[in-house]
PDB file of C-alpha atoms and ligand atoms in Angstrom:
ATOM      1  CA  MET A  24      29.184  13.154  -0.139  1.00 58.00           C
ATOM      2  CA  GLN A  25      30.653  12.518   3.323  1.00 61.00           C
ATOM      3  CA  LYS A  26      31.638  16.214   3.631  1.00 72.00           C
ATOM      4  CA  ARG A  27      28.145  17.535   2.904  1.00 89.00           C
ATOM      5  CA  LEU A  28      26.278  14.964   4.971  1.00 93.00           C
ATOM      6  CA  PRO A  29      26.794  16.541   8.448  1.00 94.00           C
ATOM      7  CA  ASP A  30      25.748  19.950   7.117  1.00 94.00           C
ATOM      8  CA  ILE A  31      22.500  18.628   5.627  1.00 96.00           C
ATOM      9  CA  ARG A  32      21.811  16.527   8.710  1.00 96.00           C
ATOM     10  CA  ASN A  33      22.228  19.615  10.913  1.00 95.00           C
ATOM     11  CA  ARG A  34      19.836  21.650   8.781  1.00 95.00           C
ATOM     12  CA  LEU A  35      17.256  18.887   9.073  1.00 96.00           C
ATOM     13  CA  THR A  36      17.670  18.419  12.840  1.00 96.00           C
ATOM     14  CA  HIS A  37      17.217  22.184  13.300  1.00 94.00           C
ATOM     15  CA  ALA A  38      13.920  21.840  11.386  1.00 92.00           C
ATOM     16  CA  GLY A  39      12.710  19.225  13.886  1.00 91.00           C
ATOM     17  CA  TYR A  40      13.800  15.858  12.458  1.00 93.00           C
ATOM     18  CA  ASP A  41      15.386  13.554  15.001  1.00 93.00           C
ATOM     19  CA  THR A  42      19.069  12.835  14.471  1.00 94.00           C
ATOM     20  CA  GLY A  43      18.661   9.313  13.079  1.00 95.00           C
ATOM     21  CA  GLU A  44      15.983  10.352  10.616  1.00 94.00           C
ATOM     22  CA  ALA A  45      17.939  13.448   9.565  1.00 96.00           C
ATOM     23  CA  TYR A  46      21.010  11.308   8.907  1.00 96.00           C
ATOM     24  CA  MET A  47      19.038   8.803   6.829  1.00 95.00           C
ATOM     25  CA  LEU A  48      17.275  11.533   4.819  1.00 96.00           C
ATOM     26  CA  ALA A  49      20.565  13.366   4.194  1.00 96.00           C
ATOM     27  CA  ARG A  50      22.088  10.135   2.875  1.00 95.00           C
ATOM     28  CA  LEU A  51      19.097   9.407   0.624  1.00 94.00           C
ATOM     29  CA  ALA A  52      19.133  12.986  -0.697  1.00 95.00           C
ATOM     30  CA  LEU A  53      22.849  12.789  -1.508  1.00 95.00           C
ATOM     31  CA  GLU A  54      22.469   9.374  -3.154  1.00 93.00           C
ATOM     32  CA  HIS A  55      19.608  10.659  -5.271  1.00 94.00           C
ATOM     33  CA  VAL A  56      21.457  13.727  -6.544  1.00 94.00           C
ATOM     34  CA  ALA A  57      24.572  11.611  -7.178  1.00 93.00           C
ATOM     35  CA  GLU A  58      22.449   9.555  -9.615  1.00 92.00           C
ATOM     36  CA  LEU A  59      21.592  12.851 -11.368  1.00 92.00           C
ATOM     37  CA  GLY A  60      25.263  13.877 -11.635  1.00 90.00           C
ATOM     38  CA  ASN A  61      25.283  16.015  -8.469  1.00 85.00           C
ATOM     39  CA  PRO A  62      23.644  19.276  -9.606  1.00 88.00           C
ATOM     40  CA  ALA A  63      23.795  21.630  -6.609  1.00 89.00           C
ATOM     41  CA  GLU A  64      20.364  23.118  -7.333  1.00 94.00           C
ATOM     42  CA  ALA A  65      18.733  19.661  -7.268  1.00 94.00           C
ATOM     43  CA  LEU A  66      20.237  18.980  -3.853  1.00 94.00           C
ATOM     44  CA  GLU A  67      19.056  22.319  -2.506  1.00 95.00           C
ATOM     45  CA  ALA A  68      15.534  21.757  -3.910  1.00 95.00           C
ATOM     46  CA  LEU A  69      15.451  18.379  -2.172  1.00 95.00           C
ATOM     47  CA  ILE A  70      16.588  19.858   1.130  1.00 96.00           C
ATOM     48  CA  GLN A  71      13.998  22.652   0.852  1.00 96.00           C
ATOM     49  CA  GLY A  72      11.309  20.025   0.267  1.00 97.00           C
ATOM     50  CA  LEU A  73      12.439  18.093   3.337  1.00 97.00           C
ATOM     51  CA  LEU A  74      12.373  21.316   5.373  1.00 96.00           C
ATOM     52  CA  ARG A  75       8.706  21.655   4.296  1.00 94.00           C
ATOM     53  CA  GLN A  76       8.189  18.083   5.619  1.00 94.00           C
ATOM     54  CA  GLU A  77       7.616  16.675   2.141  1.00 96.00           C
ATOM     55  CA  PRO A  78       8.235  12.920   2.052  1.00 97.00           C
ATOM     56  CA  ILE A  79      11.598  12.012   0.509  1.00 97.00           C
ATOM     57  CA  GLN A  80       9.769   9.524  -1.737  1.00 97.00           C
ATOM     58  CA  TYR A  81       7.745  12.308  -3.401  1.00 98.00           C
ATOM     59  CA  LEU A  82      10.861  14.444  -3.743  1.00 97.00           C
ATOM     60  CA  THR A  83      12.850  11.685  -5.432  1.00 96.00           C
ATOM     61  CA  GLY A  84       9.799  10.274  -7.250  1.00 97.00           C
ATOM     62  CA  LYS A  85      10.336   6.729  -6.014  1.00 96.00           C
ATOM     63  CA  GLY A  86       9.218   4.524  -3.159  1.00 97.00           C
ATOM     64  CA  HIS A  87      10.711   1.167  -2.281  1.00 97.00           C
ATOM     65  CA  PHE A  88       8.426  -1.857  -1.989  1.00 98.00           C
ATOM     66  CA  TYR A  89       9.594  -5.413  -1.534  1.00 97.00           C
ATOM     67  CA  GLY A  90      12.908  -4.964  -3.311  1.00 96.00           C
ATOM     68  CA  ARG A  91      11.614  -2.845  -6.172  1.00 98.00           C
ATOM     69  CA  ASP A  92      11.406   0.900  -6.803  1.00 97.00           C
ATOM     70  CA  PHE A  93       7.917   2.198  -7.599  1.00 98.00           C
ATOM     71  CA  ILE A  94       7.186   5.593  -9.131  1.00 98.00           C
ATOM     72  CA  VAL A  95       5.280   7.706  -6.610  1.00 98.00           C
ATOM     73  CA  ASN A  96       3.908  11.219  -6.549  1.00 97.00           C
ATOM     74  CA  PRO A  97       1.387  13.015  -4.312  1.00 97.00           C
ATOM     75  CA  ASP A  98      -1.482  11.288  -6.185  1.00 97.00           C
ATOM     76  CA  VAL A  99      -0.619   7.967  -4.541  1.00 98.00           C
ATOM     77  CA  LEU A 100       0.050   6.712  -1.061  1.00 98.00           C
ATOM     78  CA  ILE A 101       3.709   5.898  -0.440  1.00 98.00           C
ATOM     79  CA  PRO A 102       3.963   2.082  -0.172  1.00 98.00           C
ATOM     80  CA  ARG A 103       4.450   0.960   3.440  1.00 96.00           C
ATOM     81  CA  GLN A 104       6.372  -1.868   5.056  1.00 93.00           C
ATOM     82  CA  GLU A 105       3.278  -3.442   6.648  1.00 93.00           C
ATOM     83  CA  THR A 106       1.766  -3.655   3.153  1.00 97.00           C
ATOM     84  CA  GLU A 107       4.862  -5.566   2.028  1.00 98.00           C
ATOM     85  CA  GLU A 108       4.091  -8.023   4.802  1.00 97.00           C
ATOM     86  CA  LEU A 109       0.525  -8.396   3.515  1.00 98.00           C
ATOM     87  CA  ALA A 110       1.797  -9.027  -0.026  1.00 98.00           C
ATOM     88  CA  VAL A 111       4.273 -11.652   1.194  1.00 98.00           C
ATOM     89  CA  TRP A 112       1.557 -13.392   3.233  1.00 98.00           C
ATOM     90  CA  ILE A 113      -0.678 -13.616   0.138  1.00 98.00           C
ATOM     91  CA  ARG A 114       2.168 -14.639  -2.137  1.00 98.00           C
ATOM     92  CA  ASP A 115       3.055 -17.544   0.138  1.00 98.00           C
ATOM     93  CA  GLU A 116      -0.522 -18.670   0.832  1.00 98.00           C
ATOM     94  CA  VAL A 117      -1.253 -18.924  -2.888  1.00 98.00           C
ATOM     95  CA  LEU A 118       2.023 -20.772  -3.513  1.00 98.00           C
ATOM     96  CA  LYS A 119       1.174 -23.195  -0.690  1.00 97.00           C
ATOM     97  CA  SER A 120      -2.328 -23.759  -2.080  1.00 96.00           C
ATOM     98  CA  GLY A 121      -0.918 -25.067  -5.371  1.00 95.00           C
ATOM     99  CA  GLN A 122      -3.117 -22.736  -7.481  1.00 95.00           C
ATOM    100  CA  LYS A 123      -1.440 -22.080 -10.820  1.00 95.00           C
ATOM    101  CA  THR A 124      -3.706 -19.469 -12.452  1.00 97.00           C
ATOM    102  CA  PRO A 125      -5.235 -17.315  -9.685  1.00 98.00           C
ATOM    103  CA  HIS A 126      -7.622 -14.503 -10.644  1.00 98.00           C
ATOM    104  CA  VAL A 127      -6.922 -11.620  -8.284  1.00 98.00           C
ATOM    105  CA  LEU A 128      -8.442  -8.194  -7.641  1.00 98.00           C
ATOM    106  CA  ASP A 129      -6.739  -5.405  -5.645  1.00 98.00           C
ATOM    107  CA  ILE A 130      -9.151  -2.721  -4.438  1.00 98.00           C
ATOM    108  CA  GLY A 131      -7.739   0.787  -3.852  1.00 98.00           C
ATOM    109  CA  THR A 132      -4.546  -0.046  -5.688  1.00 98.00           C
ATOM    110  CA  GLY A 133      -2.771   3.357  -5.450  1.00 98.00           C
ATOM    111  CA  SER A 134       0.742   2.933  -6.886  1.00 98.00           C
ATOM    112  CA  GLY A 135      -0.167  -0.659  -7.821  1.00 98.00           C
ATOM    113  CA  CYS A 136       2.452  -1.986  -5.410  1.00 98.00           C
ATOM    114  CA  ILE A 137       0.388  -4.986  -4.214  1.00 98.00           C
ATOM    115  CA  PRO A 138      -0.759  -6.552  -7.502  1.00 98.00           C
ATOM    116  CA  ILE A 139       2.471  -5.732  -9.376  1.00 98.00           C
ATOM    117  CA  THR A 140       4.534  -7.370  -6.619  1.00 98.00           C
ATOM    118  CA  LEU A 141       2.291 -10.456  -6.568  1.00 98.00           C
ATOM    119  CA  ASP A 142       2.396 -10.680 -10.357  1.00 98.00           C
ATOM    120  CA  LEU A 143       6.196 -10.499 -10.524  1.00 98.00           C
ATOM    121  CA  GLU A 144       6.799 -12.769  -7.535  1.00 98.00           C
ATOM    122  CA  TRP A 145       4.408 -15.428  -8.861  1.00 98.00           C
ATOM    123  CA  LYS A 146       5.742 -15.200 -12.412  1.00 97.00           C
ATOM    124  CA  GLU A 147       9.244 -15.940 -11.092  1.00 97.00           C
ATOM    125  CA  ARG A 148       7.782 -19.114  -9.575  1.00 96.00           C
ATOM    126  CA  GLY A 149       5.936 -20.271 -12.685  1.00 97.00           C
ATOM    127  CA  LEU A 150       2.382 -19.118 -11.896  1.00 97.00           C
ATOM    128  CA  GLN A 151       0.194 -17.474 -14.530  1.00 96.00           C
ATOM    129  CA  ALA A 152      -1.968 -15.143 -12.508  1.00 98.00           C
ATOM    130  CA  THR A 153      -4.524 -12.679 -13.869  1.00 98.00           C
ATOM    131  CA  LEU A 154      -4.528  -9.542 -11.755  1.00 98.00           C
ATOM    132  CA  MET A 155      -6.510  -6.326 -11.833  1.00 98.00           C
ATOM    133  CA  GLY A 156      -6.143  -3.193  -9.710  1.00 98.00           C
ATOM    134  CA  VAL A 157      -9.030  -0.761  -9.247  1.00 98.00           C
ATOM    135  CA  ASP A 158      -9.040   2.702  -7.746  1.00 98.00           C
ATOM    136  CA  VAL A 159     -11.419   5.657  -7.609  1.00 98.00           C
ATOM    137  CA  SER A 160      -8.529   7.923  -8.605  1.00 98.00           C
ATOM    138  CA  GLU A 161      -7.675   8.149 -12.326  1.00 98.00           C
ATOM    139  CA  LYS A 162      -4.417   9.864 -11.373  1.00 98.00           C
ATOM    140  CA  ALA A 163      -3.421   6.958  -9.138  1.00 98.00           C
ATOM    141  CA  LEU A 164      -4.207   4.492 -11.934  1.00 98.00           C
ATOM    142  CA  LYS A 165      -1.931   6.422 -14.271  1.00 98.00           C
ATOM    143  CA  ILE A 166       0.957   5.941 -11.843  1.00 98.00           C
ATOM    144  CA  ALA A 167       0.016   2.278 -11.311  1.00 98.00           C
ATOM    145  CA  SER A 168       0.102   1.605 -15.057  1.00 98.00           C
ATOM    146  CA  GLU A 169       3.449   3.422 -15.385  1.00 98.00           C
ATOM    147  CA  ASN A 170       4.791   1.184 -12.625  1.00 98.00           C
ATOM    148  CA  ALA A 171       3.514  -1.945 -14.377  1.00 98.00           C
ATOM    149  CA  LEU A 172       5.232  -0.858 -17.580  1.00 98.00           C
ATOM    150  CA  LEU A 173       8.472   0.018 -15.788  1.00 98.00           C
ATOM    151  CA  LEU A 174       8.616  -3.233 -13.846  1.00 98.00           C
ATOM    152  CA  GLY A 175       7.415  -5.542 -16.620  1.00 98.00           C
ATOM    153  CA  SER A 176       4.105  -6.564 -15.067  1.00 98.00           C
ATOM    154  CA  ASP A 177       0.839  -7.449 -16.825  1.00 96.00           C
ATOM    155  CA  VAL A 178      -1.643  -6.218 -14.205  1.00 98.00           C
ATOM    156  CA  SER A 179      -4.656  -4.460 -15.746  1.00 98.00           C
ATOM    157  CA  TRP A 180      -6.354  -1.398 -14.275  1.00 98.00           C
ATOM    158  CA  GLN A 181      -9.870  -0.074 -13.996  1.00 98.00           C
ATOM    159  CA  GLN A 182     -11.354   3.082 -12.508  1.00 98.00           C
ATOM    160  CA  MET A 183     -14.028   2.175  -9.977  1.00 98.00           C
ATOM    161  CA  ASP A 184     -15.653   3.733  -6.929  1.00 98.00           C
ATOM    162  CA  ILE A 185     -15.931   0.669  -4.740  1.00 98.00           C
ATOM    163  CA  LEU A 186     -18.603   2.306  -2.609  1.00 98.00           C
ATOM    164  CA  GLN A 187     -20.861   2.399  -5.712  1.00 98.00           C
ATOM    165  CA  ALA A 188     -19.810  -0.897  -7.286  1.00 98.00           C
ATOM    166  CA  ALA A 189     -22.361  -3.397  -8.598  1.00 97.00           C
ATOM    167  CA  ASP A 190     -22.662  -6.923  -7.180  1.00 96.00           C
ATOM    168  CA  THR A 191     -22.211  -8.140 -10.740  1.00 97.00           C
ATOM    169  CA  ALA A 192     -19.018  -6.185 -11.590  1.00 97.00           C
ATOM    170  CA  PHE A 193     -16.821  -9.287 -11.158  1.00 98.00           C
ATOM    171  CA  THR A 194     -17.379 -12.976 -10.757  1.00 97.00           C
ATOM    172  CA  GLN A 195     -15.446 -16.153  -9.982  1.00 97.00           C
ATOM    173  CA  LEU A 196     -12.378 -14.420  -8.501  1.00 98.00           C
ATOM    174  CA  ASP A 197      -9.932 -16.529  -6.510  1.00 98.00           C
ATOM    175  CA  LEU A 198      -8.669 -13.734  -4.331  1.00 98.00           C
ATOM    176  CA  ILE A 199      -9.494 -10.162  -3.351  1.00 98.00           C
ATOM    177  CA  VAL A 200      -7.052  -7.949  -1.482  1.00 98.00           C
ATOM    178  CA  SER A 201      -7.479  -4.411  -0.228  1.00 98.00           C
ATOM    179  CA  ASN A 202      -5.595  -1.848   1.805  1.00 98.00           C
ATOM    180  CA  PRO A 203      -8.422   0.698   1.902  1.00 98.00           C
ATOM    181  CA  PRO A 204      -8.500   4.092   3.648  1.00 97.00           C
ATOM    182  CA  TYR A 205      -8.844   3.335   7.375  1.00 96.00           C
ATOM    183  CA  ILE A 206      -7.607   6.232   9.499  1.00 95.00           C
ATOM    184  CA  PRO A 207     -10.495   7.442  11.714  1.00 93.00           C
ATOM    185  CA  ALA A 208     -11.180  11.147  11.005  1.00 91.00           C
ATOM    186  CA  GLU A 209     -10.418  12.022  14.645  1.00 92.00           C
ATOM    187  CA  GLU A 210      -6.869  10.630  14.268  1.00 94.00           C
ATOM    188  CA  PHE A 211      -6.076  12.793  11.235  1.00 92.00           C
ATOM    189  CA  ASP A 212      -4.736  15.777  13.186  1.00 93.00           C
ATOM    190  CA  ALA A 213      -2.325  13.543  15.089  1.00 94.00           C
ATOM    191  CA  LEU A 214      -0.702  12.137  11.940  1.00 94.00           C
ATOM    192  CA  PRO A 215       2.912  13.208  11.283  1.00 91.00           C
ATOM    193  CA  ASP A 216       3.191  16.339   9.120  1.00 91.00           C
ATOM    194  CA  ASN A 217       4.766  14.481   6.197  1.00 91.00           C
ATOM    195  CA  VAL A 218       1.686  12.247   6.000  1.00 94.00           C
ATOM    196  CA  ARG A 219      -1.036  14.739   6.977  1.00 94.00           C
ATOM    197  CA  LEU A 220       0.134  17.593   4.754  1.00 93.00           C
ATOM    198  CA  HIS A 221       1.367  15.673   1.732  1.00 94.00           C
ATOM    199  CA  GLU A 222      -0.219  12.249   1.213  1.00 94.00           C
ATOM    200  CA  PRO A 223      -3.653  12.107  -0.481  1.00 94.00           C
ATOM    201  CA  ALA A 224      -6.401  12.378   2.164  1.00 92.00           C
ATOM    202  CA  THR A 225      -8.715  10.168   0.055  1.00 94.00           C
ATOM    203  CA  ALA A 226      -6.161   7.370   0.452  1.00 96.00           C
ATOM    204  CA  LEU A 227      -6.118   7.729   4.231  1.00 95.00           C
ATOM    205  CA  ILE A 228      -9.573   8.575   5.563  1.00 95.00           C
ATOM    206  CA  PRO A 229     -12.833   6.774   4.843  1.00 95.00           C
ATOM    207  CA  PRO A 230     -15.819   9.036   4.106  1.00 94.00           C
ATOM    208  CA  GLY A 231     -17.841   7.684   7.050  1.00 91.00           C
ATOM    209  CA  GLU A 232     -17.427   4.941   9.646  1.00 92.00           C
ATOM    210  CA  PRO A 233     -13.842   3.642  10.046  1.00 91.00           C
ATOM    211  CA  LEU A 234     -14.908   0.183   8.795  1.00 97.00           C
ATOM    212  CA  LEU A 235     -17.001   1.474   5.867  1.00 97.00           C
ATOM    213  CA  PHE A 236     -14.706   0.094   3.171  1.00 98.00           C
ATOM    214  CA  TYR A 237     -14.270  -3.268   4.920  1.00 98.00           C
ATOM    215  CA  ASP A 238     -18.014  -3.731   5.320  1.00 98.00           C
ATOM    216  CA  THR A 239     -18.678  -2.824   1.668  1.00 98.00           C
ATOM    217  CA  ILE A 240     -15.809  -4.881   0.251  1.00 98.00           C
ATOM    218  CA  ALA A 241     -16.659  -7.955   2.363  1.00 98.00           C
ATOM    219  CA  ASP A 242     -20.262  -7.840   1.045  1.00 98.00           C
ATOM    220  CA  LEU A 243     -19.042  -7.490  -2.556  1.00 98.00           C
ATOM    221  CA  ALA A 244     -16.500 -10.271  -2.036  1.00 98.00           C
ATOM    222  CA  LEU A 245     -19.336 -12.708  -1.281  1.00 98.00           C
ATOM    223  CA  HIS A 246     -20.595 -12.038  -4.835  1.00 98.00           C
ATOM    224  CA  TRP A 247     -17.275 -11.689  -6.589  1.00 98.00           C
ATOM    225  CA  LEU A 248     -15.315 -14.608  -5.117  1.00 98.00           C
ATOM    226  CA  LYS A 249     -15.582 -18.237  -6.168  1.00 98.00           C
ATOM    227  CA  PRO A 250     -16.734 -20.582  -3.416  1.00 97.00           C
ATOM    228  CA  GLY A 251     -13.596 -21.105  -1.309  1.00 97.00           C
ATOM    229  CA  GLY A 252     -12.036 -17.846  -2.606  1.00 98.00           C
ATOM    230  CA  SER A 253      -9.954 -15.674  -0.269  1.00 98.00           C
ATOM    231  CA  LEU A 254     -10.257 -12.121   1.021  1.00 98.00           C
ATOM    232  CA  TYR A 255      -7.314 -10.264   2.576  1.00 98.00           C
ATOM    233  CA  PHE A 256      -7.202  -6.832   4.169  1.00 98.00           C
ATOM    234  CA  GLU A 257      -4.638  -4.526   5.692  1.00 98.00           C
ATOM    235  CA  ILE A 258      -6.221  -3.018   8.812  1.00 98.00           C
ATOM    236  CA  HIS A 259      -5.746  -0.367  11.484  1.00 97.00           C
ATOM    237  CA  GLU A 260      -4.011  -1.895  14.494  1.00 96.00           C
ATOM    238  CA  ASP A 261      -6.925  -1.027  16.820  1.00 97.00           C
ATOM    239  CA  PHE A 262      -9.571  -2.848  14.785  1.00 97.00           C
ATOM    240  CA  GLY A 263      -8.350  -6.465  14.775  1.00 98.00           C
ATOM    241  CA  PRO A 264     -11.130  -8.025  16.908  1.00 98.00           C
ATOM    242  CA  GLN A 265     -13.796  -5.874  15.181  1.00 98.00           C
ATOM    243  CA  MET A 266     -12.581  -7.015  11.782  1.00 98.00           C
ATOM    244  CA  VAL A 267     -12.687 -10.664  12.836  1.00 98.00           C
ATOM    245  CA  ALA A 268     -16.267 -10.156  14.082  1.00 98.00           C
ATOM    246  CA  LEU A 269     -17.243  -8.381  10.836  1.00 98.00           C
ATOM    247  CA  LEU A 270     -15.982 -11.257   8.684  1.00 98.00           C
ATOM    248  CA  GLN A 271     -17.602 -13.846  10.989  1.00 98.00           C
ATOM    249  CA  GLU A 272     -20.964 -12.071  10.769  1.00 98.00           C
ATOM    250  CA  LYS A 273     -20.796 -12.203   6.981  1.00 98.00           C
ATOM    251  CA  GLY A 274     -20.123 -15.940   7.030  1.00 98.00           C
ATOM    252  CA  PHE A 275     -16.431 -15.986   6.097  1.00 98.00           C
ATOM    253  CA  GLU A 276     -14.481 -19.033   7.274  1.00 98.00           C
ATOM    254  CA  ASN A 277     -10.862 -19.696   8.224  1.00 98.00           C
ATOM    255  CA  ILE A 278     -10.494 -16.136   9.530  1.00 98.00           C
ATOM    256  CA  ARG A 279      -6.958 -15.261  10.516  1.00 98.00           C
ATOM    257  CA  LEU A 280      -5.808 -12.079  12.226  1.00 98.00           C
ATOM    258  CA  ARG A 281      -2.127 -11.485  11.665  1.00 97.00           C
ATOM    259  CA  ARG A 282       0.438  -9.273  13.347  1.00 97.00           C
ATOM    260  CA  ASP A 283       3.142  -7.277  11.591  1.00 95.00           C
ATOM    261  CA  LEU A 284       6.823  -7.478  12.540  1.00 94.00           C
ATOM    262  CA  ARG A 285       6.205  -4.889  15.273  1.00 94.00           C
ATOM    263  CA  GLY A 286       3.551  -7.087  16.880  1.00 96.00           C
ATOM    264  CA  ARG A 287       0.496  -5.030  15.863  1.00 97.00           C
ATOM    265  CA  ASP A 288      -2.732  -6.513  14.425  1.00 97.00           C
ATOM    266  CA  ARG A 289      -2.344  -5.304  10.841  1.00 98.00           C
ATOM    267  CA  MET A 290      -3.764  -7.938   8.482  1.00 98.00           C
ATOM    268  CA  VAL A 291      -6.769 -10.178   8.318  1.00 98.00           C
ATOM    269  CA  GLY A 292      -7.731 -12.907   5.902  1.00 98.00           C
ATOM    270  CA  GLY A 293     -10.806 -15.079   5.444  1.00 98.00           C
ATOM    271  CA  ARG A 294     -12.339 -17.505   3.014  1.00 98.00           C
ATOM    272  CA  LYS A 295     -15.755 -17.597   1.406  1.00 98.00           C
ATOM    273  CA  ALA A 296     -17.514 -20.860   2.268  1.00 95.00           C
ATOM    274  CA  ALA A 297     -16.821 -23.579  -0.300  1.00 92.00           C
ATOM    275  CA  PHE A 298     -20.508 -24.551  -0.672  1.00 78.00           C
TER     276      PHE A 298
HETATM  277  C1  SAM B  25      -4.472   3.235   1.820  1.00 55.45           C
HETATM  278  S1  SAM B  25      -4.395   3.588   0.081  1.00 55.45           S
HETATM  279  C2  SAM B  25      -3.660   2.069  -0.487  1.00 55.45           C
HETATM  280  C3  SAM B  25      -2.850   2.218  -1.730  1.00 55.45           C
HETATM  281  C4  SAM B  25      -2.041   0.955  -2.115  1.00 55.45           C
HETATM  282  N1  SAM B  25      -2.918  -0.197  -2.270  1.00 55.45           N
HETATM  283  C5  SAM B  25      -0.990   0.652  -1.073  1.00 55.45           C
HETATM  284  O1  SAM B  25      -1.189  -0.316  -0.300  1.00 55.45           O
HETATM  285  O2  SAM B  25       0.029   1.366  -1.010  1.00 55.45           O
HETATM  286  C6  SAM B  25      -6.096   3.466  -0.364  1.00 55.45           C
HETATM  287  C7  SAM B  25      -6.431   3.621  -1.842  1.00 55.45           C
HETATM  288  O3  SAM B  25      -7.862   3.522  -1.981  1.00 55.45           O
HETATM  289  C8  SAM B  25      -8.301   4.435  -2.973  1.00 55.45           C
HETATM  290  N2  SAM B  25      -9.700   4.744  -2.733  1.00 55.45           N
HETATM  291  C9  SAM B  25     -10.244   5.662  -1.881  1.00 55.45           C
HETATM  292  N3  SAM B  25     -11.574   5.665  -1.980  1.00 55.45           N
HETATM  293  C10 SAM B  25     -11.907   4.726  -2.914  1.00 55.45           C
HETATM  294  C11 SAM B  25     -13.140   4.279  -3.469  1.00 55.45           C
HETATM  295  N4  SAM B  25     -14.313   4.797  -3.062  1.00 55.45           N
HETATM  296  N5  SAM B  25     -13.117   3.315  -4.418  1.00 55.45           N
HETATM  297  C12 SAM B  25     -11.929   2.787  -4.829  1.00 55.45           C
HETATM  298  N6  SAM B  25     -10.722   3.179  -4.345  1.00 55.45           N
HETATM  299  C13 SAM B  25     -10.709   4.133  -3.403  1.00 55.45           C
HETATM  300  C14 SAM B  25      -7.373   5.625  -2.818  1.00 55.45           C
HETATM  301  O4  SAM B  25      -7.350   6.413  -4.003  1.00 55.45           O
HETATM  302  C15 SAM B  25      -6.041   4.945  -2.472  1.00 55.45           C
HETATM  303  O5  SAM B  25      -5.301   4.706  -3.644  1.00 55.45           O
END
């Protein structure tokens, strides 16, 4: 492995990757083919994919999220670190609250990384949660259910276009979480090639105003949550104050804007009034 690493790294740096990234990708590529028994053609196919700026996670078929490997393919967004932070925030808030049987809905579930992680983390701590993930994409739900099976989680799945959902679709939920599409259309061209050319555009860009999904989901949450139930979102770093104002206008209480480890406004949570 050590002998081939500099060669692969050099090929990747010539294609425009910076040295650190090229080194890391070369290592991941070599580790992946080692697991397959080192077939030379598999390594070359991986390198060719990287030269086309394909994400290593799609090439290896797995993305890491909070200590677990999730199956990924171009039908689902690759799980991100800031989303891990959102999941950990929710995990801990529910544990602190003393709830033992939370009913949870994840909207725009993609690979299923959020509800599966919550399910497994809570199970380890004795909670009996009921979780459902919904997505407009049937193909994404197929991957999510494969992940649940692989990781031993009981999350259930439902196809749903949240922009057309009925006020009555759910009731008495304890918690709703969503990491919806939030990249403004005008930022699309500036995204890195591996994201712009290879990740599903429907997972990235809302079909309208940047806050379209947040506005819709916050309205639905007022119907779907129990009094005192919680709503959590991952957000674009530029929209923190706007998101706080949106939730205030709709009457949510205990609104908290939270920064990620890099200091950017990336999460917001609120609570439906208890009465
Ligand atoms: C930013 S991705 C988040 C995926 C996953 N929750 C994660 O954090 O990695 C947004 C997800 O919303 C889904 N989505 C897009 N439009 C939707 C709609 N109208 N109704 C429901 N889900 C939608 C996409 O298919 C995608 O899986």
